[in-house]
mmCIF file of C-alpha atoms in Angstrom:
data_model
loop_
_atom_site.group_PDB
_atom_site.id
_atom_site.type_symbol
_atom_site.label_atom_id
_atom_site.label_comp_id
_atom_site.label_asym_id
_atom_site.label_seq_id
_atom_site.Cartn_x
_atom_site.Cartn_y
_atom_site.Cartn_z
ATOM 1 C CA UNK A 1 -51.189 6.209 23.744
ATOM 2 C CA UNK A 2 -51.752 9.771 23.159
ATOM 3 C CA UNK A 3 -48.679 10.721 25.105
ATOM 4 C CA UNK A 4 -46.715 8.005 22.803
ATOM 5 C CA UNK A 5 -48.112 9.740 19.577
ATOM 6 C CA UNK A 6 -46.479 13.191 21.389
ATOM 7 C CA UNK A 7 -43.132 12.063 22.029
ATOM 8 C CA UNK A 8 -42.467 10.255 18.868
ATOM 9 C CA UNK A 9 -43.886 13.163 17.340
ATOM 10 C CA UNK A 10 -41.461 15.325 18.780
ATOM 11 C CA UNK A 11 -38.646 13.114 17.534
ATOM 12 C CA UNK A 12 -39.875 13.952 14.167
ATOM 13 C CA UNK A 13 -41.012 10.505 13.423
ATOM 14 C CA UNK A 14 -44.738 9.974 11.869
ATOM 15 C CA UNK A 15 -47.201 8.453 14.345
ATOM 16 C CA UNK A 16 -51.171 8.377 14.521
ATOM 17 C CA UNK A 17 -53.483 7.751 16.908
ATOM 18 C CA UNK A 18 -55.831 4.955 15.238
ATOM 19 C CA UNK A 19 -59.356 3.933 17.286
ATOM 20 C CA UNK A 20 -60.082 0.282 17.184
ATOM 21 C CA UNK A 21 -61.731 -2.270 18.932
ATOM 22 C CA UNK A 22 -58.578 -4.366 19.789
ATOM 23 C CA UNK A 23 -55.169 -4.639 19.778
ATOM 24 C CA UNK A 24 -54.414 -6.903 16.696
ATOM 25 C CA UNK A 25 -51.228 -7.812 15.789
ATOM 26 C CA UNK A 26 -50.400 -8.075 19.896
ATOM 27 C CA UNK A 27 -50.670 -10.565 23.292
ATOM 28 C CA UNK A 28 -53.763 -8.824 23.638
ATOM 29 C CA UNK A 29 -55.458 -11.109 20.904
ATOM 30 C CA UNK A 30 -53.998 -15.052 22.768
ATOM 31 C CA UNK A 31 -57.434 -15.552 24.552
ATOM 32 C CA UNK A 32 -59.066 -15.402 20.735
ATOM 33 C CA UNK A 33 -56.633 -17.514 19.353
ATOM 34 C CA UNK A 34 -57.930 -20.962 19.934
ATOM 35 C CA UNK A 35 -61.567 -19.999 19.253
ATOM 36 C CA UNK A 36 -60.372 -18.390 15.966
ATOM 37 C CA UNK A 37 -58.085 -21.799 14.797
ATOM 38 C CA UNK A 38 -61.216 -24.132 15.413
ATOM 39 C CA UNK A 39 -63.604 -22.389 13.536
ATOM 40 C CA UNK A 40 -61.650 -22.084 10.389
ATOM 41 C CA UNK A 41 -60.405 -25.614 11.137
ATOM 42 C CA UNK A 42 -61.865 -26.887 7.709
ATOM 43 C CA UNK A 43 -60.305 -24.123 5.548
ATOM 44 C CA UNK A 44 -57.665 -25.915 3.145
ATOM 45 C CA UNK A 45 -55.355 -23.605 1.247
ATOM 46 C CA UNK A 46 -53.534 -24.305 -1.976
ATOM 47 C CA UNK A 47 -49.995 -23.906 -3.446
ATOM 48 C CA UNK A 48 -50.304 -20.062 -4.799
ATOM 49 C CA UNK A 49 -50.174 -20.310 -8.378
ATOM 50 C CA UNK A 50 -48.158 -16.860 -8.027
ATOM 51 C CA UNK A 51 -45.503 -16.027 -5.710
ATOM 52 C CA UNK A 52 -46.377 -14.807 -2.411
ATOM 53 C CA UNK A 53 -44.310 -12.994 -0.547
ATOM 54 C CA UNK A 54 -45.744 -13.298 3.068
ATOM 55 C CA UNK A 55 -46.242 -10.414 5.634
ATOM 56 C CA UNK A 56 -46.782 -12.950 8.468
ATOM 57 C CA UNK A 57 -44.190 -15.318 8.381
ATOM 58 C CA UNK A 58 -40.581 -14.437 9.205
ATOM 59 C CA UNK A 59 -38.900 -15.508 5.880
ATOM 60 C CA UNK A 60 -41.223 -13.658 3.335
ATOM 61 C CA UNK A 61 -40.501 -16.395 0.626
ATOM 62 C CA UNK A 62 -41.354 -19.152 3.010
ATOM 63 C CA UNK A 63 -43.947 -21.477 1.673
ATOM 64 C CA UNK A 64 -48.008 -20.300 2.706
ATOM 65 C CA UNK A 65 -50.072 -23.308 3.002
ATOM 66 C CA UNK A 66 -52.891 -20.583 3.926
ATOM 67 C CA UNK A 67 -54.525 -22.811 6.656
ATOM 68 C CA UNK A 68 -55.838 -22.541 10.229
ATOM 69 C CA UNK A 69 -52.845 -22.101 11.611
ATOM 70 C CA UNK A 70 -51.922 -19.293 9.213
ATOM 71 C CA UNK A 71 -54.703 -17.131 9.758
ATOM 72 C CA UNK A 72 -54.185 -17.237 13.471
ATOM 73 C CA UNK A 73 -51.065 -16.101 12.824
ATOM 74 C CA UNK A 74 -51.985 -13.788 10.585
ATOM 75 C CA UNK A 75 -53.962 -12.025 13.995
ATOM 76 C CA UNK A 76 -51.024 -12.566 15.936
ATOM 77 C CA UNK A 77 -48.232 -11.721 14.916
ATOM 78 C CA UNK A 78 -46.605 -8.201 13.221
ATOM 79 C CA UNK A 79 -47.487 -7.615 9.454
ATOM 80 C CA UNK A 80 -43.777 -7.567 8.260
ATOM 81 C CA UNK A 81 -44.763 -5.446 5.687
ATOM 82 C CA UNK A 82 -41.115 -3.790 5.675
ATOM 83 C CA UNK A 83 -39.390 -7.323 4.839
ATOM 84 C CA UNK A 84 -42.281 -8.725 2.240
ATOM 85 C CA UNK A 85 -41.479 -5.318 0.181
ATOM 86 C CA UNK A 86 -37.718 -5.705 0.660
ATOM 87 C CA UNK A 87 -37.652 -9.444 -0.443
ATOM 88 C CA UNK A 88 -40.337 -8.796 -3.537
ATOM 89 C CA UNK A 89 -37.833 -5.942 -4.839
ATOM 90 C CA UNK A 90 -34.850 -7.563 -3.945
ATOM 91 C CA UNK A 91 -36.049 -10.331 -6.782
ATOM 92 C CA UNK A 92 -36.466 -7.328 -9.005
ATOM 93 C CA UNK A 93 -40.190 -6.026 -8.357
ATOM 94 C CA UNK A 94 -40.166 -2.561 -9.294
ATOM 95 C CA UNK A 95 -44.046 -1.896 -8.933
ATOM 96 C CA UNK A 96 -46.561 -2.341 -6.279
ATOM 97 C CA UNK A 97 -50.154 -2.241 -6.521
ATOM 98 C CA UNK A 98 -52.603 -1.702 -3.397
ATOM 99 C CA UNK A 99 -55.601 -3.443 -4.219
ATOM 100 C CA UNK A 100 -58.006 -1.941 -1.982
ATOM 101 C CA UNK A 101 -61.089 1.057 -1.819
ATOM 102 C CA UNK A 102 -58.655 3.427 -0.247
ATOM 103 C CA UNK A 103 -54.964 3.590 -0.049
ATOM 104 C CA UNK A 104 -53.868 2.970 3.499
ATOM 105 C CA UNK A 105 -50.490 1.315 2.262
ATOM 106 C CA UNK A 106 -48.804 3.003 -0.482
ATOM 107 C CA UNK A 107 -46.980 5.810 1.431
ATOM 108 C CA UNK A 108 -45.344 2.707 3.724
ATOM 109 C CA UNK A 109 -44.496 1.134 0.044
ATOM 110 C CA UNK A 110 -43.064 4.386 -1.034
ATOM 111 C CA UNK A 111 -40.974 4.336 2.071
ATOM 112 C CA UNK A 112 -39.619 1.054 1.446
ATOM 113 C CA UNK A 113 -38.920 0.990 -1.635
ATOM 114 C CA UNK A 114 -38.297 4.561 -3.026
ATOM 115 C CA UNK A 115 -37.389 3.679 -6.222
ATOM 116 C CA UNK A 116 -40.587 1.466 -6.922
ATOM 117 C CA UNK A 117 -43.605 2.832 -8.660
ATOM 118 C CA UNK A 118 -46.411 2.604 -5.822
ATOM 119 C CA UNK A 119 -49.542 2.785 -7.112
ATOM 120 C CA UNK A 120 -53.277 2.200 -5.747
ATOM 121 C CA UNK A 121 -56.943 1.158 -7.364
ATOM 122 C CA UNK A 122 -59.266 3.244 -5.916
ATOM 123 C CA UNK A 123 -59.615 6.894 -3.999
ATOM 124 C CA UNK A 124 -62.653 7.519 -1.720
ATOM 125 C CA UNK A 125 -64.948 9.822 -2.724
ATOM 126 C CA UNK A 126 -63.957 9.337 -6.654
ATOM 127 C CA UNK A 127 -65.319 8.053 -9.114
ATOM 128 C CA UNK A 128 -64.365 4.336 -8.895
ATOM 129 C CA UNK A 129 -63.988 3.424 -12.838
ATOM 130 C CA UNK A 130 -62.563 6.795 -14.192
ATOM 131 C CA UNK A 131 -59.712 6.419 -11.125
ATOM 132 C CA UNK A 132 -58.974 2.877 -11.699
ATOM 133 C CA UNK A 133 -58.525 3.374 -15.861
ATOM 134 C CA UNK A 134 -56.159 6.025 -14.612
ATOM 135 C CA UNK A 135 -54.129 3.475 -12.436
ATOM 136 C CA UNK A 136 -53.882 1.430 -15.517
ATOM 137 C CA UNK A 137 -52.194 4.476 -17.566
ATOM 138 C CA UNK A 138 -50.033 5.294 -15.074
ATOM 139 C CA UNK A 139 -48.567 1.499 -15.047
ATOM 140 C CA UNK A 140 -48.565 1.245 -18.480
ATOM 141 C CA UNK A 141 -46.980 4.894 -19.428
ATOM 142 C CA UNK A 142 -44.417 3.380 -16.846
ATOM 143 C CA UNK A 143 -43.704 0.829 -19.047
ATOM 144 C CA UNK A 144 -45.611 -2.066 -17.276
ATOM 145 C CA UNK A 145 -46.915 -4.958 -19.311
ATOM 146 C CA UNK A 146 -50.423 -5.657 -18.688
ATOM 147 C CA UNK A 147 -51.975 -9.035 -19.243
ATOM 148 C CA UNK A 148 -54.535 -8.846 -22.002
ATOM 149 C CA UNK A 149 -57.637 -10.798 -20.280
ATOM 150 C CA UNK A 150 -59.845 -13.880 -21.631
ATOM 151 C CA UNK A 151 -62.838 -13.217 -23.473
ATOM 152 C CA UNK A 152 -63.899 -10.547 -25.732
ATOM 153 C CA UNK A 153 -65.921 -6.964 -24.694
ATOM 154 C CA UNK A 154 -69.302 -6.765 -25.825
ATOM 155 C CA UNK A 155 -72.221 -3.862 -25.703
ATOM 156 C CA UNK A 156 -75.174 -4.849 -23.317
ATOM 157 C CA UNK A 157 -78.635 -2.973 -24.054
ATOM 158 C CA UNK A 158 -78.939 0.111 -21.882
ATOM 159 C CA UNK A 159 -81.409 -0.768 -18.978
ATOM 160 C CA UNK A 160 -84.271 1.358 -18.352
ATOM 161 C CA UNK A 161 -83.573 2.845 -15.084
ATOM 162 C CA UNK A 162 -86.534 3.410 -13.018
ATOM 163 C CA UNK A 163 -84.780 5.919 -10.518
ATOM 164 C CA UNK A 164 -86.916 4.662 -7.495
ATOM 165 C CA UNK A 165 -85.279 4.427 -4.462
ATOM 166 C CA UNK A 166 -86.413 1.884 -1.770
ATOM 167 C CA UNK A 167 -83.719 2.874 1.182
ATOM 168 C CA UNK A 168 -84.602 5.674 3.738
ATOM 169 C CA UNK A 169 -81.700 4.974 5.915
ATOM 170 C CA UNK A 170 -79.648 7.447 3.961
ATOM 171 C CA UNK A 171 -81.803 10.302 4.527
ATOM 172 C CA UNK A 172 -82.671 11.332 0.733
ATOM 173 C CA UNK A 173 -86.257 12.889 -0.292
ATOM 174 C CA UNK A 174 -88.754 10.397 -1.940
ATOM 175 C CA UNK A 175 -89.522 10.803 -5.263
ATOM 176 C CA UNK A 176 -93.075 11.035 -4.630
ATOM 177 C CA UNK A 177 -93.848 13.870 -1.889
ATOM 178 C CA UNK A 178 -95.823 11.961 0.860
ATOM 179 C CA UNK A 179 -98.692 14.289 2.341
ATOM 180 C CA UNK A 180 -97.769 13.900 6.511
ATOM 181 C CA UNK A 181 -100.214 14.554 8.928
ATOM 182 C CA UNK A 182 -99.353 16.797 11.373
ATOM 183 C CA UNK A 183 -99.256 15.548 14.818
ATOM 184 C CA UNK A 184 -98.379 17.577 18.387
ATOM 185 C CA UNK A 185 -94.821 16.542 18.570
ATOM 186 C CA UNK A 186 -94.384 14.392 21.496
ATOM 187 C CA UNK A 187 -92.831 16.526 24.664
ATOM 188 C CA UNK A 188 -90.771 13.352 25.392
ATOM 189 C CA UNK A 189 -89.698 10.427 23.071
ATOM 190 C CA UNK A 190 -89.868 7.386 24.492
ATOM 191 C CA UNK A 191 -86.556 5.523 24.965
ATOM 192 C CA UNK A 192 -87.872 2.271 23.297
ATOM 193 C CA UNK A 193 -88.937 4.430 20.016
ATOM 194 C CA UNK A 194 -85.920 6.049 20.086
ATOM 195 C CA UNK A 195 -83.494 2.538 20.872
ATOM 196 C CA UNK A 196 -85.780 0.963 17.374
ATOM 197 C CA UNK A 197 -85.175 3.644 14.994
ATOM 198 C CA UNK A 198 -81.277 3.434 16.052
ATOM 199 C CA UNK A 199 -81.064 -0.285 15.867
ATOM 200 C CA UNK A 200 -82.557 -0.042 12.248
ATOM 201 C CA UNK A 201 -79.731 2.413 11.255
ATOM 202 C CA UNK A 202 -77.288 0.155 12.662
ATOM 203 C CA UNK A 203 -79.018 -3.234 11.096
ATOM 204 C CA UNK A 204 -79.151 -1.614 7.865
ATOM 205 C CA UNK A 205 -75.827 -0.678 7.900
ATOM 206 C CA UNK A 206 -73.751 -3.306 9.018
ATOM 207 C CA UNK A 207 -75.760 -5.930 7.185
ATOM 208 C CA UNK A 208 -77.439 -7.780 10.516
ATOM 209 C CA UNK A 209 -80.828 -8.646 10.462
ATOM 210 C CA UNK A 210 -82.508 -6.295 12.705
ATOM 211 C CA UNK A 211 -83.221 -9.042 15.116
ATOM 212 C CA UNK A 212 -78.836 -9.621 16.017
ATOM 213 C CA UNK A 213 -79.270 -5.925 16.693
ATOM 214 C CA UNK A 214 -80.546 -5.257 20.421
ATOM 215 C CA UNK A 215 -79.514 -2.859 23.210
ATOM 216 C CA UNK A 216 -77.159 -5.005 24.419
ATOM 217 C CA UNK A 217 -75.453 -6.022 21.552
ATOM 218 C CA UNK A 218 -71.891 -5.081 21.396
ATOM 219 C CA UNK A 219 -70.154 -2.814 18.381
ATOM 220 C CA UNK A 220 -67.627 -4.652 18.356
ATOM 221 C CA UNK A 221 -69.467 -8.196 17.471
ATOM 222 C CA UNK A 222 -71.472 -6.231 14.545
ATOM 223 C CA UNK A 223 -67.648 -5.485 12.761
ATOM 224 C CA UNK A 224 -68.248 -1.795 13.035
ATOM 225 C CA UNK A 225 -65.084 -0.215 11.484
ATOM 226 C CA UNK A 226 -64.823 3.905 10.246
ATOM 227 C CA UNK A 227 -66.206 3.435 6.976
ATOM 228 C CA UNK A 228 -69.127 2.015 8.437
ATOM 229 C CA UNK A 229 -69.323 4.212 11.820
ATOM 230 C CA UNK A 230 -69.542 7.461 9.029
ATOM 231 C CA UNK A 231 -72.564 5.561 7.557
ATOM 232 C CA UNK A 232 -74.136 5.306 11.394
ATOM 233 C CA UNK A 233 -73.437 8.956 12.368
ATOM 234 C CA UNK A 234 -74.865 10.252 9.086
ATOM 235 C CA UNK A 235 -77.978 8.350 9.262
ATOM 236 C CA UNK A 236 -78.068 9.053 13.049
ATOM 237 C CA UNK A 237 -77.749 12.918 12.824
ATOM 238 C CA UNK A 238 -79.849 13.055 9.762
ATOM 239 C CA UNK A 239 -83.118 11.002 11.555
ATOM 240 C CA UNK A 240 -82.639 12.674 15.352
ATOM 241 C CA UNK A 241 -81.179 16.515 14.121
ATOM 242 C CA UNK A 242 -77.906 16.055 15.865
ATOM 243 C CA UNK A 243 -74.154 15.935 15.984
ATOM 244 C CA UNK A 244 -72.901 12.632 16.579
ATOM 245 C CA UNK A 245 -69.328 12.977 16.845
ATOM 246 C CA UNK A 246 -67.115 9.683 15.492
ATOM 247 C CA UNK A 247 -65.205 9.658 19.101
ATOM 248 C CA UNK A 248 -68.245 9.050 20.806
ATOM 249 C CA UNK A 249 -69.245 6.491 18.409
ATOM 250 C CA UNK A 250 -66.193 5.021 18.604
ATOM 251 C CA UNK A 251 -66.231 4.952 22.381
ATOM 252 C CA UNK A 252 -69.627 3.676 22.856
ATOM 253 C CA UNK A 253 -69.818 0.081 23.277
ATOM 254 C CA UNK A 254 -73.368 -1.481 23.179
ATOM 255 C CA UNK A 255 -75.881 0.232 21.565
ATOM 256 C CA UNK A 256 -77.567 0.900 24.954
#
């Protein structure tokens, strides 16, 4: 793959190396496939009540029922981003709108469809409500009409915020100081100490309770993507005072 990124690279065209756990989108992903279809067997989709211009099927206007069948699909097969974008401007879409905590998507918009307005919701690392009010000026100094919504604004009483925090996963000081007894440190920690502070981290982060987290347990079944691998690794170096770099993360794969 690396090689890959080089030559294409060398051609001048834009390609990245991206780490995750399987090829999506790729044969790779058949043996899931019939797995996948019976457990979302009961899922029922409606008629959209707005158009939909489809990524996964191979007329972008073609009617999504949104079923089993769809989603597997959805795994499968290529995200025609390129030909949803084309058909959606072709029918005289001149803005697009990534709905999303990052933008991952707008610069492939932009490439699309130059002369669109390509704009997103929210920016890691910013704050979430001052960037998304500015998202809303820039459609509307473009000229966009936005839909007034139901209901009618009204001013809550300010909470009393107590400022305790209950979470030491993330490394901050208490606000209390704690008076520790000191204690020879151990010349050697032992492995199952060291395996139950880790599978906290993880537990905490990913959501699992921390009894789905054991040495065994694979990073790929806990849904570990980068977002959440940064969450691991800071917690990690901050409780064991060392660099974890995301590669080895990343290429880890049980917890072991």
């Amino acid at each position: 793959v690396a090689g890959l990124v080089r030559r294409l690279e060398g051609q001048g065209r834009a390609a990245r190396a991206m780490r995750v756990v399987g090829a999506g989108h790729s044969p790779q992903v058949d043996p899931l496939l019939p797995e996948l279809a019976g457990a979302l067997s009961g899922i029922r989709g409606r008629r959209p009540r707005v158009p939909v211009y489809s990524t996964v099927l191979d007329d972008p206007r073609g009617d999504c029922v949104f079923d089993a069948a769809h989603w597997a699909a959805n795994l499968r097969r290529p995200v025609r981003l390129d030909r949803a974008l084309a058909a959606a401007a072709a029918d005289g879409h001149t803005a697009f709108v990534e709905i999303s905590p990052h933008p991952v998507l707008t610069g492939a918009v932009a490439d699309t469809v130059p002369d669109a307005l390509a704009l997103a919701t929210l920016r890691r690392d910013a704050d979430g409500a001052e960037a998304f009010a500015g998202q809303l000026g820039a459609l509307y100094v473009a000229g966009r009409r936005l839909p007034v919504p139901p209901g009618r604004v009204v001013d809550l009483p300010v909470p009393r915020w107590r400022h305790v925090r209950h979470w030491w996963t993330d490394g901050r000081a208490r606000t209390e100081p704690v008076q520790e007894r000191e204690e020879p440190p151990a010349e050697v920690a032992e492995p199952s100490s060291v395996l139950a502070r880790l599978t906290h981290h993880i537990a905490a982060v990913s959501g699992h309770p921390p009894t789905r987290v054991t040495r065994g347990t694979a990073l790929a079944d806990l849904g570990l993507d980068s977002l959440m691998a940064v969450r691991v690794r800071t917690a990690v170096e901050r409780e064991f005072g060392i660099e974890l770099p995301l590669r080895d993360l990343f290429a880890a794969t049980t917890v072991e």
